[in-house]
C-alpha positions as a printed Julia matrix, in Angstrom:
240×3 Matrix{Float64}:
 -13.05   -7.38  -17.72
 -10.1    -8.67  -15.89
 -10.45   -9.17  -11.89
  -7.9    -7.97   -9.84
  -7.15   -9.21   -6.24
  -5.93   -6.88   -3.52
  -3.53   -8.1    -1.38
  -5.29   -7.06    1.83
  -2.78   -8.98    3.89
  -0.38   -6.33    3.2
  -2.42   -3.88    5.25
  -2.22   -6.25    8.0
   1.37   -6.65    8.06
   2.84   -3.38    7.01
   0.64   -0.58    8.71
   2.72    0.54   11.71
   1.52    2.53   14.43
   4.45    5.1    14.9
   4.74    8.56   16.5
   5.34    9.88   12.91
   2.48   10.26   10.97
   2.78   10.11    7.17
   0.6    12.36    4.78
   0.19   12.17    0.98
   2.69   15.03    0.77
   5.17   13.71    2.9
   5.31   10.26    1.14
   5.62   12.04   -2.06
   8.37   14.52   -0.56
  10.45   11.49    1.04
  10.33    9.34   -2.03
  11.42   12.2    -4.24
  14.39   13.39   -1.86
  15.31    9.74   -1.78
  15.33    9.31   -5.29
  17.32   12.31   -5.88
  19.83   11.25   -3.37
  20.64    8.1    -5.37
  23.2     7.78   -8.44
  21.56    7.85  -12.02
  19.48    4.9   -12.81
  19.7     3.37   -9.28
  16.35    2.6    -7.86
  17.43   -0.35   -5.34
  18.77    0.34   -1.8
  19.85   -1.38    1.1
  19.33   -0.91    4.86
  22.44    1.28    5.25
  21.36    3.52    2.56
  18.12    3.94    3.92
  19.02    4.64    7.48
  21.42    7.18    6.4
  18.79    8.85    4.03
  16.13    8.71    6.8
  18.54   10.33    9.19
  19.45   13.03    6.99
  15.9    13.61    5.81
  14.77   14.03    9.55
  17.72   16.55   10.12
  16.48   18.86    7.23
  12.95   18.98    8.66
  11.31   16.52    6.3
   7.8    15.31    7.16
   6.98   18.43    9.32
   7.51   19.28   12.98
   7.55   15.51   14.07
  10.57   13.92   12.53
  11.04   10.38   11.68
  13.09    8.89   14.34
  15.98    6.23   13.65
  14.0     3.3    15.51
  11.04    4.16   13.22
  12.96    4.14   10.06
  14.56    0.8    11.22
  11.17   -0.91   11.78
   9.86    0.36    8.44
  12.9    -1.13    6.67
  12.54   -4.39    8.61
   8.84   -4.73    7.73
   9.27   -3.5     4.19
  12.21   -5.65    3.26
  10.48   -8.78    4.88
   7.31   -8.3     2.64
   9.23   -7.45   -0.63
  11.55  -10.74   -0.2
   8.36  -12.82    0.45
   6.5   -11.42   -2.55
   9.45  -11.1    -5.08
  11.22  -14.21   -4.05
  14.48  -12.24   -3.97
  16.81  -12.36   -0.99
  19.42   -9.63   -1.66
  18.9    -7.39    1.08
  17.55   -4.48   -1.1
  14.45   -2.81   -1.75
  13.4    -1.0    -4.94
  12.46    2.69   -4.23
   9.09    2.21   -6.02
   8.26   -0.75   -3.66
   9.19    1.47   -0.63
   7.01    4.15   -2.09
   4.02    2.08   -2.25
   4.35    0.74    1.08
   4.81    4.33    2.55
   1.49    5.11    0.93
  -0.36    2.12    2.61
   0.6     4.16    5.8
  -1.78    6.69    5.25
  -4.51    3.95    5.67
  -3.23    3.15    9.32
  -5.78    5.56   11.34
  -8.68    4.41    9.33
  -7.76    0.65    9.72
  -7.47    1.32   13.72
 -10.66    3.0    13.82
 -12.47    0.16   11.81
 -10.58   -2.49   13.89
 -12.38   -1.21   16.98
 -15.74   -1.22   15.3
 -15.33   -4.75   13.82
 -17.19   -7.79   14.81
 -14.97  -10.13   16.51
 -15.26  -13.85   15.46
 -13.84  -16.13   17.96
 -11.96  -19.27   16.71
 -14.26  -21.61   18.44
 -17.17  -19.93   16.56
 -15.91  -20.07   13.16
 -18.36  -20.57   10.59
 -18.25  -23.21    7.86
 -19.04  -22.35    4.14
 -21.71  -23.99    2.53
 -20.85  -26.77    0.42
 -17.23  -27.08    1.96
 -15.56  -29.28    4.38
 -16.91  -28.69    7.92
 -15.14  -25.99    9.98
 -13.42  -24.47    7.06
 -13.32  -20.58    6.78
 -14.49  -18.67    3.76
 -11.72  -17.27    1.76
 -11.39  -13.53    1.78
 -12.44  -12.05   -1.4
  -9.69   -9.34   -1.07
  -6.73  -11.74   -0.26
  -4.48  -12.68   -2.84
  -5.25  -16.23   -3.98
  -1.37  -16.97   -4.0
  -0.6   -15.96   -0.42
  -3.85  -15.99    1.42
  -3.27  -17.84    4.75
   0.3   -18.55    3.87
   1.56  -17.03    7.12
   0.63  -17.79   10.75
  -0.12  -14.23   11.3
  -2.61  -14.28    8.47
  -4.18  -17.41    9.6
  -4.44  -15.86   13.15
  -5.97  -12.54   11.74
  -8.46  -14.34    9.64
  -9.65  -16.2    12.56
  -9.81  -13.68   15.27
 -10.69  -10.52   13.61
 -13.01   -9.09   10.91
 -10.97   -7.32    8.31
 -12.21   -4.15    6.84
 -12.37   -5.53    3.43
 -14.75   -2.25    2.34
 -12.32    0.2     3.9
  -9.15   -1.31    1.93
 -11.13   -1.53   -1.3
 -12.21    2.33   -0.87
  -8.62    3.35    0.22
  -7.11    1.36   -2.85
  -9.86    3.03   -5.16
  -8.96    6.43   -3.93
  -5.24    6.15   -4.2
  -5.0     4.22   -7.69
  -3.67    7.31   -9.48
  -1.05    7.93   -6.43
  -0.12    4.44   -6.88
   0.57    4.71  -10.68
   2.69    7.83   -9.89
   4.64    6.36   -7.24
   5.25    3.12   -9.45
   6.58    5.18  -12.23
   8.56    7.59  -10.04
   6.22   10.59  -11.07
   6.86   12.43   -8.1
   5.24   15.51   -8.92
   2.43   16.79   -6.41
  -0.55   14.78   -7.41
  -3.25   16.86   -9.07
  -6.9    16.93   -7.88
  -9.3    14.64   -9.88
 -11.85   17.19  -10.16
 -15.71   16.87   -9.87
 -16.2    14.29  -13.0
 -13.5    12.17  -11.54
 -15.28   12.22   -8.02
 -18.46   11.15   -9.46
 -16.88    8.53  -11.55
 -15.32    7.17   -8.25
 -18.52    7.14   -6.48
 -20.12    5.15   -9.48
 -17.33    2.74   -9.16
 -17.98    2.55   -5.21
 -21.49    1.64   -5.85
 -20.74   -1.1    -8.22
 -17.94   -2.29   -5.91
 -15.42   -2.26   -8.85
 -11.77   -0.71   -9.13
 -10.55    1.22  -12.23
  -6.85    0.9   -12.77
  -5.39    1.69  -16.2
  -2.11    2.1   -17.49
  -2.82    5.95  -18.07
  -2.52    8.91  -15.63
  -3.99   12.51  -16.28
  -2.67   15.51  -14.93
  -2.01   19.06  -15.57
  -4.09   18.87  -18.98
  -1.94   15.98  -20.23
  -2.19   12.09  -20.54
   0.81   10.02  -19.53
   1.44    6.55  -20.3
   2.53    4.15  -17.69
   5.0     1.31  -18.77
   4.43   -2.4   -18.12
   7.51   -2.48  -15.69
   5.93    0.35  -13.48
   2.66   -1.57  -13.27
   4.5    -4.59  -12.03
   5.5    -2.92   -9.05
   1.75   -2.63   -8.06
   1.83   -6.42   -7.4
   3.04   -5.59   -3.82
  -0.71   -4.48   -3.28
  -2.67   -5.65   -6.36
  -2.18   -9.23   -7.69
């Protein structure tokens, strides 16, 4: 069985605390409206296109009673674009709609992350523990951090040394939203169906084993859909 690395540092960087609170429904509605506003076959947008869309979406009441403000939309774009450039290595000032969709989905984790941060045990820098068998004073590598990018930024290093990350919460979030991630990555923007009792039992068994099931198939409305390799590649923002 192949091992997947969750880019836990993504949750540190892109979960923004804003007055506008995303829900699963508003994420799908926003991405669907954004995709429909683009020309056929177009999936990449720049900052101007995002800001124009966000303003129009807010005027139409998108997202519910609390509208997404221009300042919030600009903040989301700045963080998302920077992350996508860092991960993809492409500096063209554009973000793919599927990348934006996945990062908007991560916003659903924010309340849980903030709650767990308050309960987390603080590990002060002067009390860092060394890993048995390693050089003195070295920190144990976070199993949920991508081996390609762990500790690559000053912010990641500070987070690793000053706060205990809620690894279990991140793993649980990805497990619970694996199907939604596949749908967004393939631009299947129909409302996500309920998994059913058997799916819940299967998820519970995976939680007990600490494993993550992520295949190239989606089941919904009585049919099975295949997810192409290109769509799966977009999950590289969250899963390495």
